Amino acid sequence: MKKTIITVVGKDTVGIIAKVCTYLAENNVNILDISQTIVQGFFNMMMVTDANNSQKSIAELAEGLEKLGASIGVSIRCQHEDIFNKMHRI
Amino acid sequence: MINMFEVNETNKMITQENLDVRTITMGISLLDCISDDLEQLNQNIYDKILRLAHDLVPTGEAIEREYGIPIVNKRISVTPVALVGGNACKTPEDFVTIAKTLDKAAHEVGVNFIGGYSALVSKGMTKNDENLIRSIPEALAVTERICSSVNVGSTKCGINMDAVRLMGDIVKETAERTKDRDSLGCAKLVVLCNAPDDNPFMAGAFHGVTEADAIINVGVSGPGVVKQALSEVRGKNFEILCETIKKTAFKVTRVGQLVAQEASRRLGIPFGIIDLSLAPTPAVGDSVAEILCEIGVEYPGAPGTTAALALLNDQVKKGGVMASSYVGGLSGAFIPVSEDQGMIDAVTAGALTIEKLEAMTCVCSVGLDMIAVPGDTSAASIAGVIADEMAIGMINQKTTAVRLIPVVGKKVGDNVEFGGLLGYAPVMPVNRFKCENFVDRGGRIPAPIHSFKN
């Protein structure tokens, strides 16, 4: 199963997780794992998701999440997990 | 499973340190396009490029979006045109029609450069080779996306000094033909020794005759990532320095390997090689010169620079070969002047001269690259500089190259603006003493003794 990694970075505000999760639910993306921290008011979240049943491609999801991020003032990236696996695992 | 620290590290490289895949270059053999009818030949070339490469740009863009890694250029390299056009082209003007066809095909498929307007003449020139070489100034003046290269020497064959002398004239003529654009044509013309068959980087890319019908080669970059990693080990000893460069090069190359495999799979074209080069751009933080400064020299050109570059080049290779099964091309550190803000600053500060750059090319992956020189530099002097550089390549069994731009109407101290990835360059002085009696001798320099390994 290919996994999709979603990262959200930016200034903390109300409803970031809610909005991201709503978007994922609407697009049939299942969340497998979430880790999240706030350091000095800076919000940092990583989600491991399964987007195989989504009607949208990773590229389309990435575009949608980027727009969503812009609307709430955070940066959201959505990437195929392999870029991280390749770089950090032999 | 992958953790947040690792994810953030990768994304920081991409968003803050200019990590990118510099180019996906599709190599296309044109040997099966050969015809004795010029019109037919041009049609065959156009059809084949469109058939194989029509999906190259959209595929590159899709990979870019899916993995969140910028792929800056999508390019094509073709079989050296001198080999393809010989049957149909009887004059330099005939060859120019092929240049126009390649340019049209490049526009049609959306690639920003197409390389392979080339001749391989390391031992001798056929009439076809000579016609192609003589057509280069016109071809570069009337096209936009063509890159041209001429291989004039190798460790196995020696140096073809007739071709070196001729290239002195051709570089001058190309400068003259494109003088309204600061002699931009010369930025797309490179003279090589020991040219690799699978180089994905322009202007020296061509699809060698040893290659398959079509192939995907990928050039990775990332000087900003190396610089950032080194800033964290400032003041530490050479062992730690080298280890850091190696680890970083490994990570960068793995991304290239992923992109190459994906592109190859999606396009249905075999994967060739990864070229693990540190290729700078004029953007701040995307500079090989800044790495040299981080290693410990005030400016590139200061004593110690050649040693610093030698270790950088070697560690990049050592880290990179672990990350991919097939590495090739040029692989190492590029030291172009105009494309690297740190190099430009070093020249402006008076730290860096052509002579020091020549020494640096003994240990870097290519050669004298993107150097603007005064417009009144003689063709013989340019040929002399080319001969010097070719000798370094021949004796040291490495690729060397010369991309000099004698900018018409400009003198030492002036600035030249090429725009985009090509950047801008301060005009550098060339040694003013003559070498006509040397370059005009004619013939070739024999292969060195260590080439006889059979």
XYZ file of C-alpha atoms in Angstrom:
544
model
C 0.000 0.000 0.000
C 1.397 3.385 -0.925
C 1.169 5.948 1.816
C 0.945 9.677 1.520
C 2.690 11.974 3.967
C 1.022 15.272 4.794
C 2.940 17.949 6.670
C 1.482 21.121 8.088
C 3.772 23.875 9.307
C 2.876 27.392 10.387
C 1.617 29.723 13.096
C -0.799 27.978 15.444
C -4.443 28.962 15.187
C -7.868 27.503 15.970
C -9.116 24.688 13.744
C -6.052 23.675 11.716
C -6.468 19.968 12.393
C -10.234 20.186 11.985
C -9.982 21.787 8.575
C -7.279 19.425 7.297
C -9.142 16.365 8.577
C -12.434 17.563 7.080
C -10.760 17.985 3.712
C -9.261 14.489 3.953
C -12.579 12.932 4.993
C -14.369 14.639 2.093
C -11.826 13.144 -0.279
C -11.924 9.653 1.234
C -8.377 9.771 2.583
C -7.824 7.603 5.658
C -5.520 8.890 8.407
C -3.184 6.183 9.744
C -1.036 8.199 12.104
C -0.695 11.750 13.381
C 2.181 13.338 15.252
C 1.968 16.954 16.201
C 3.921 19.466 18.285
C 3.756 23.164 19.021
C 7.070 24.906 19.648
C 6.919 28.606 20.589
C 3.532 29.059 18.914
C 4.706 27.252 15.810
C 2.430 24.432 14.709
C 4.097 21.344 13.243
C 2.142 18.253 12.205
C 2.871 15.150 10.205
C 0.167 12.759 9.055
C 0.620 9.356 7.507
C -2.404 8.694 5.316
C -3.811 6.154 2.919
C -5.085 7.905 -0.185
C -5.519 4.809 -2.319
C -9.317 4.980 -2.173
C -9.511 8.673 -2.899
C -10.980 9.731 -6.203
C -8.196 12.307 -6.427
C -4.544 11.677 -7.279
C -1.762 12.663 -4.891
C -0.976 15.598 -7.170
C -4.589 16.823 -6.991
C -4.743 16.347 -3.231
C -1.458 18.249 -2.891
C -2.897 21.130 -4.864
C -6.143 21.170 -2.830
C -4.283 21.045 0.491
C -1.908 23.788 -0.596
C -4.885 26.061 -1.266
C -6.486 25.095 2.025
C -3.203 25.884 3.808
C -3.007 29.293 2.153
C -6.544 30.086 3.375
C -5.632 29.372 7.036
C -2.109 30.785 6.919
C -0.092 27.563 7.153
C 1.998 25.639 4.671
C 0.668 22.177 3.793
C 2.585 19.671 1.718
C 1.282 16.331 0.532
C 3.860 13.897 -0.846
C 4.257 10.262 -1.792
C 6.080 8.537 1.073
C 8.802 7.173 -1.204
C 10.715 10.449 -1.353
C 11.342 10.140 2.396
C 11.904 6.380 2.371
C 14.473 6.683 -0.402
C 16.360 9.468 1.296
C 16.418 8.105 4.841
C 16.297 4.297 4.494
C 18.760 2.002 2.765
C 8.351 4.019 9.769
C 9.508 7.413 8.664
C 9.500 10.009 11.459
C 8.722 13.682 11.673
C 12.367 14.694 11.979
C 13.247 12.953 8.716
C 10.251 14.364 6.892
C 11.090 17.861 8.059
C 14.726 17.442 7.066
C 13.767 16.492 3.505
C 11.235 19.292 3.203
C 13.680 21.845 4.570
C 16.171 20.819 1.903
C 13.522 21.367 -0.759
C 11.927 24.559 0.514
C 14.916 26.375 2.023
C 18.083 24.917 0.552
C 17.132 24.678 -3.125
C 17.247 20.895 -3.373
C 15.969 19.970 -6.791
C 16.360 17.538 -9.611
C 18.138 19.690 -12.142
C 17.164 17.810 -15.248
C 15.451 14.797 -16.700
C 17.148 14.363 -20.044
C 15.799 11.920 -22.576
C 18.514 10.596 -24.854
C 17.196 9.728 -28.305
C 19.131 7.904 -30.999
C 18.641 9.425 -34.436
C 20.647 6.771 -36.253
C 17.511 5.167 -37.655
C 16.428 8.532 -39.083
C 19.316 8.630 -41.561
C 18.315 9.254 -45.149
C 20.127 10.565 -48.209
C 17.255 12.963 -48.807
C 17.531 16.071 -46.645
C 13.810 16.712 -46.445
C 13.108 13.105 -45.518
C 15.869 13.177 -42.882
C 14.397 16.267 -41.244
C 10.930 14.733 -41.271
C 12.241 11.484 -39.726
C 14.033 13.395 -36.959
C 11.008 15.518 -36.156
C 8.671 12.522 -36.101
C 10.922 10.418 -33.899
C 11.473 13.140 -31.292
C 7.760 13.859 -31.111
C 6.888 10.181 -30.899
C 9.254 9.470 -27.985
C 9.266 12.759 -26.095
C 5.715 14.097 -26.357
C 4.995 12.957 -22.795
C 8.333 13.970 -21.285
C 7.313 17.370 -19.914
C 3.868 16.348 -18.540
C 5.416 13.239 -16.938
C 8.134 15.321 -15.314
C 5.534 17.736 -13.985
C 3.378 14.912 -12.601
C 6.335 13.408 -10.701
C 7.187 16.879 -9.436
C 3.708 17.311 -7.937
C 3.383 13.810 -6.530
C 6.691 13.783 -4.662
C 6.866 17.502 -3.962
C 10.334 17.849 -5.481
C 11.045 20.488 -8.145
C 12.314 19.116 -11.453
C 13.759 22.231 -12.984
C 14.440 21.187 -16.559
C 13.173 18.610 -18.986
C 15.554 18.201 -21.891
C 16.496 16.030 -24.845
C 19.858 14.872 -26.137
C 20.263 13.308 -29.553
C 22.897 11.387 -31.491
C 25.683 13.744 -32.632
C 24.163 15.382 -35.683
C 27.386 15.104 -37.706
C 26.861 11.317 -37.721
C 23.202 11.551 -38.628
C 23.285 14.261 -41.256
C 26.299 13.150 -43.257
C 24.399 11.296 -45.958
C 22.084 14.176 -46.765
C 24.065 17.281 -45.841
C 26.666 18.361 -48.343
C 27.190 21.893 -47.023
C 27.105 23.666 -43.644
C 23.806 25.263 -44.749
C 22.258 21.804 -45.104
C 23.159 21.059 -41.485
C 21.448 24.268 -40.353
C 18.126 22.851 -41.590
C 18.558 20.018 -39.048
C 19.221 22.572 -36.307
C 15.957 24.279 -37.219
C 14.113 20.954 -37.167
C 15.509 20.117 -33.720
C 14.551 23.576 -32.465
C 11.017 23.160 -33.799
C 10.716 19.739 -32.147
C 12.015 21.166 -28.846
C 9.368 23.893 -28.935
C 6.670 21.386 -29.819
C 7.391 19.011 -26.909
C 8.152 21.892 -24.529
C 11.745 21.103 -23.541
C 13.971 24.113 -22.864
C 17.152 22.732 -24.473
C 18.014 20.032 -26.962
C 21.640 18.915 -27.085
C 23.547 16.953 -29.657
C 24.287 19.425 -32.417
C 27.678 17.865 -32.100
C 30.682 16.306 -33.747
C 33.156 13.822 -32.287
C 36.522 14.596 -33.818
C 39.073 13.610 -31.190
C 41.387 12.039 -33.756
C 40.304 13.395 -37.113
C 37.534 15.228 -38.913
C 35.472 13.828 -41.769
C 34.066 16.253 -44.326
C 30.697 15.869 -42.558
C 32.202 16.727 -39.179
C 33.812 19.801 -40.629
C 30.611 20.915 -42.342
C 28.717 20.560 -39.088
C 31.348 22.488 -37.141
C 31.345 25.270 -39.733
C 27.548 25.465 -39.491
C 27.541 26.002 -35.696
C 27.623 29.850 -35.674
C 24.670 30.057 -38.048
C 22.793 27.231 -36.301
C 23.121 28.889 -32.882
C 22.182 32.288 -34.288
C 18.942 31.159 -35.943
C 17.697 28.779 -33.239
C 16.773 29.258 -29.621
C 17.036 25.910 -27.840
C 19.877 24.099 -29.594
C 23.029 23.250 -27.659
C 26.175 22.350 -29.513
C 29.320 20.514 -28.486
C 32.473 19.325 -30.182
C 34.706 16.658 -28.681
C 38.246 17.459 -29.824
C 40.332 15.118 -27.715
C 40.509 12.034 -25.534
C 42.998 10.120 -23.439
C 42.798 7.272 -25.958
C 43.259 9.380 -29.117
C 45.139 12.517 -28.138
C 44.100 16.027 -29.165
C 42.998 16.985 -32.655
C 44.766 20.349 -32.901
C 43.252 21.130 -36.321
C 39.844 20.944 -34.671
C 41.062 22.991 -31.685
C 42.299 25.719 -34.029
C 39.059 25.638 -35.994
C 37.004 25.886 -32.781
C 38.891 29.086 -31.897
C 37.435 30.616 -35.068
C 34.003 29.054 -34.551
C 33.698 30.431 -31.001
C 34.625 33.906 -32.292
C 32.207 33.673 -35.183
C 29.389 32.461 -32.918
C 30.025 35.449 -30.646
C 29.886 37.763 -33.645
C 26.683 36.222 -35.029
C 24.895 36.681 -31.681
C 26.465 40.018 -30.675
C 23.062 41.689 -30.348
C 22.387 39.303 -27.413
C 25.765 39.690 -25.620
C 27.200 36.829 -27.700
C 24.748 34.416 -26.092
C 25.399 31.768 -28.767
C 28.710 30.913 -27.099
C 26.868 30.007 -23.884
C 25.352 27.121 -25.835
C 28.608 25.896 -27.351
C 31.113 23.755 -25.508
C 34.391 22.149 -26.548
C 35.114 18.874 -24.760
C 37.834 16.325 -24.098
C 36.772 12.791 -23.025
C 33.093 13.716 -23.476
C 30.790 11.172 -21.789
C 28.078 9.509 -23.904
C 25.408 9.838 -21.229
C 25.766 13.364 -19.863
C 22.349 14.885 -19.082
C 23.664 18.426 -18.540
C 23.780 21.115 -21.217
C 25.501 22.385 -23.225
C 27.589 19.211 -23.536
C 24.774 16.644 -23.631
C 24.523 14.284 -26.573
C 23.244 10.735 -26.982
C 26.332 8.652 -27.666
C 26.470 5.921 -30.282
C 27.110 3.365 -27.535
C 23.637 4.042 -26.112
C 20.273 2.311 -26.608
C 17.521 3.710 -28.831
C 16.195 5.906 -26.040
C 17.207 6.383 -22.441
C 16.355 8.485 -19.391
C 19.266 10.190 -17.653
C 18.782 12.360 -14.596
C 20.981 15.121 -13.221
C 20.601 15.934 -9.546
C 21.871 19.029 -7.835
C 21.888 20.556 -4.396
C 24.870 22.766 -3.551
C 22.649 24.616 -1.063
C 22.024 21.406 0.874
C 25.743 20.625 1.120
C 26.502 24.186 2.180
C 23.877 24.072 4.912
C 25.113 20.694 6.192
C 28.680 22.012 6.312
C 27.671 25.112 8.223
C 26.756 22.757 11.060
C 30.277 21.287 11.266
C 32.202 24.559 11.064
C 35.682 24.263 12.583
C 35.592 20.458 12.730
C 38.390 18.323 11.223
C 38.613 16.929 7.685
C 37.239 13.536 8.612
C 34.001 15.061 9.840
C 33.933 17.465 6.902
C 34.261 14.644 4.371
C 31.755 12.436 6.139
C 29.192 15.246 6.112
C 29.571 15.891 2.387
C 29.317 12.170 1.660
C 26.138 11.684 3.672
C 24.516 14.717 2.081
C 25.467 13.634 -1.435
C 23.964 10.236 -0.687
C 20.618 11.728 0.317
C 20.495 14.066 -2.657
C 21.334 11.289 -5.094
C 18.663 8.983 -3.679
C 16.046 11.542 -4.648
C 17.461 11.590 -8.172
C 17.362 7.813 -8.298
C 13.694 7.824 -7.293
C 12.784 10.404 -9.909
C 14.765 8.582 -12.600
C 13.070 5.260 -11.885
C 9.635 6.841 -11.864
C 10.233 8.756 -15.074
C 11.613 5.647 -16.736
C 8.637 3.533 -15.637
C 6.008 6.063 -16.661
C 7.547 6.832 -20.025
C 8.372 3.207 -20.782
C 11.964 4.120 -21.577
C 14.929 2.444 -19.839
C 16.804 4.247 -17.086
C 20.364 5.165 -18.007
C 22.340 6.932 -15.331
C 22.201 9.427 -12.513
C 24.610 12.323 -12.855
C 25.331 13.341 -9.286
C 26.576 16.822 -9.869
C 26.556 19.923 -7.733
C 25.275 22.331 -10.337
C 24.915 25.905 -9.132
C 22.412 28.526 -10.284
C 22.571 32.297 -9.860
C 20.078 32.018 -6.953
C 21.496 32.910 -3.543
C 22.244 29.744 -1.565
C 22.581 27.588 -4.677
C 26.303 28.029 -5.088
C 29.368 25.775 -5.233
C 31.520 28.805 -4.379
C 29.662 29.167 -1.082
C 30.557 25.554 -0.235
C 34.231 26.330 -0.848
C 33.918 29.341 1.454
C 32.194 27.180 4.053
C 35.070 24.673 3.809
C 37.343 27.540 4.745
C 38.618 29.824 1.965
C 37.689 33.512 2.034
C 36.863 33.510 -1.680
C 37.248 30.827 -4.345
C 40.685 31.513 -5.770
C 42.396 31.937 -2.412
C 45.235 29.506 -1.643
C 43.697 26.185 -0.663
C 40.830 26.448 -3.142
C 42.030 23.633 -5.397
C 42.440 21.263 -2.455
C 39.021 22.198 -1.088
C 37.428 21.580 -4.492
C 39.283 18.281 -4.891
C 37.934 16.899 -1.638
C 34.447 18.224 -2.380
C 34.389 16.583 -5.809
C 35.651 13.286 -4.454
C 33.278 13.115 -1.500
C 30.299 13.943 -3.705
C 31.213 10.977 -5.899
C 31.777 8.680 -2.919
C 28.418 9.528 -1.364
C 26.627 9.391 -4.696
C 27.840 6.001 -5.919
C 26.361 4.357 -2.829
C 22.961 5.825 -3.652
C 22.528 4.632 -7.217
C 23.592 1.542 -9.118
C 24.277 3.476 -12.275
C 26.103 6.746 -12.018
C 27.626 8.404 -15.022
C 27.700 11.639 -16.949
C 29.966 14.224 -15.405
C 29.252 13.588 -11.694
C 31.075 15.979 -9.390
C 31.142 19.710 -8.772
C 30.580 22.240 -11.549
C 32.408 25.545 -11.369
C 30.757 27.818 -13.922
C 31.380 31.501 -13.327
C 28.255 33.250 -14.581
C 25.859 30.666 -13.141
C 27.197 30.939 -9.593
C 26.783 34.123 -7.560
C 29.708 33.187 -5.293
C 32.052 32.796 -8.276
C 30.912 36.121 -9.699
C 31.637 37.778 -6.337
C 35.089 36.148 -6.256
C 35.925 37.489 -9.713
C 34.643 40.953 -8.805
C 36.733 40.929 -5.618
C 39.834 40.073 -7.670
C 40.256 36.664 -6.013
C 39.639 34.474 -9.020
C 41.439 34.443 -12.373
C 41.207 32.217 -15.435
C 44.574 30.707 -14.504
C 43.297 29.663 -11.066
C 40.086 28.348 -12.614
C 42.241 26.266 -14.951
C 43.995 24.722 -11.957
C 40.629 24.044 -10.346
C 39.438 22.212 -13.462
C 42.104 19.563 -12.822
C 40.061 18.399 -9.836
C 36.470 19.398 -10.631
C 34.099 17.469 -12.836
C 34.193 19.631 -15.953
C 36.182 22.677 -16.960
C 36.378 26.358 -17.811
C 32.695 27.077 -17.862
C 30.639 30.155 -18.675
C 33.513 32.589 -18.582
C 33.055 35.931 -20.323
C 36.260 37.257 -21.891
C 36.946 40.483 -23.832
C 35.470 40.609 -27.339
C 38.861 41.375 -28.848
C 40.416 38.120 -27.606
C 41.928 36.521 -30.723
C 40.737 33.211 -32.138
C 44.264 31.878 -31.624
C 44.198 32.771 -27.924
C 40.848 31.033 -27.523
C 42.269 27.984 -29.309
C 45.261 28.132 -26.946
C 42.998 28.156 -23.885
C 41.043 25.238 -25.366
C 44.288 23.311 -26.017
C 45.432 23.818 -22.413
C 42.156 22.580 -21.044
C 42.023 19.596 -23.395
C 45.554 18.645 -22.319
C 44.439 18.585 -18.678
C 41.611 16.217 -19.602
C 43.738 14.009 -21.809
C 46.576 13.558 -19.318
C 44.358 13.181 -16.257
C 41.868 10.820 -17.923
C 38.933 13.044 -17.057
C 36.321 15.075 -18.873
C 37.268 18.684 -19.418
C 35.393 21.379 -21.269
C 35.669 24.972 -22.391
C 32.735 27.339 -22.659
C 34.246 30.788 -23.204
C 32.198 33.755 -24.306
C 34.240 36.436 -26.083
C 31.580 39.122 -25.744
C 31.662 41.426 -28.738
C 32.172 45.053 -27.737
C 32.938 44.305 -24.083
C 36.222 44.700 -22.221
C 37.639 43.683 -18.845
C 35.545 45.159 -16.033
C 32.279 45.218 -18.001
C 29.358 43.013 -17.015
C 27.399 40.754 -19.316
C 23.811 39.711 -18.667
C 22.627 36.379 -20.099
C 19.460 36.035 -18.048
C 17.759 33.079 -16.394
C 19.828 30.039 -15.428
C 22.795 31.385 -17.383
C 23.149 34.366 -15.044
C 25.520 37.284 -15.551
C 29.270 37.526 -15.688
C 32.046 40.032 -15.212
C 34.399 40.034 -18.222
C 37.690 38.395 -17.184
C 41.135 39.106 -18.632
C 42.877 36.513 -20.824
C 46.683 36.341 -20.852
C 47.672 38.826 -23.588
C 50.775 37.046 -24.889
C 50.540 35.259 -28.221
C 50.314 31.546 -29.056
C 49.759 31.602 -32.859
C 52.971 29.705 -33.581
C 51.756 26.908 -31.349
C 48.126 26.517 -32.395
C 48.842 27.031 -36.114
C 51.200 24.044 -36.380
C 48.455 21.714 -37.603
C 47.958 18.009 -36.988
C 47.364 16.357 -33.667
C 48.949 15.816 -30.287
C 49.550 12.076 -29.794
C 47.794 10.093 -27.079
C 49.712 9.988 -23.791
C 51.824 6.978 -22.825
C 49.386 5.826 -20.150
C 46.653 5.312 -22.740
C 48.376 2.151 -23.969
C 46.820 -0.337 -21.620
C 46.092 -3.191 -24.016
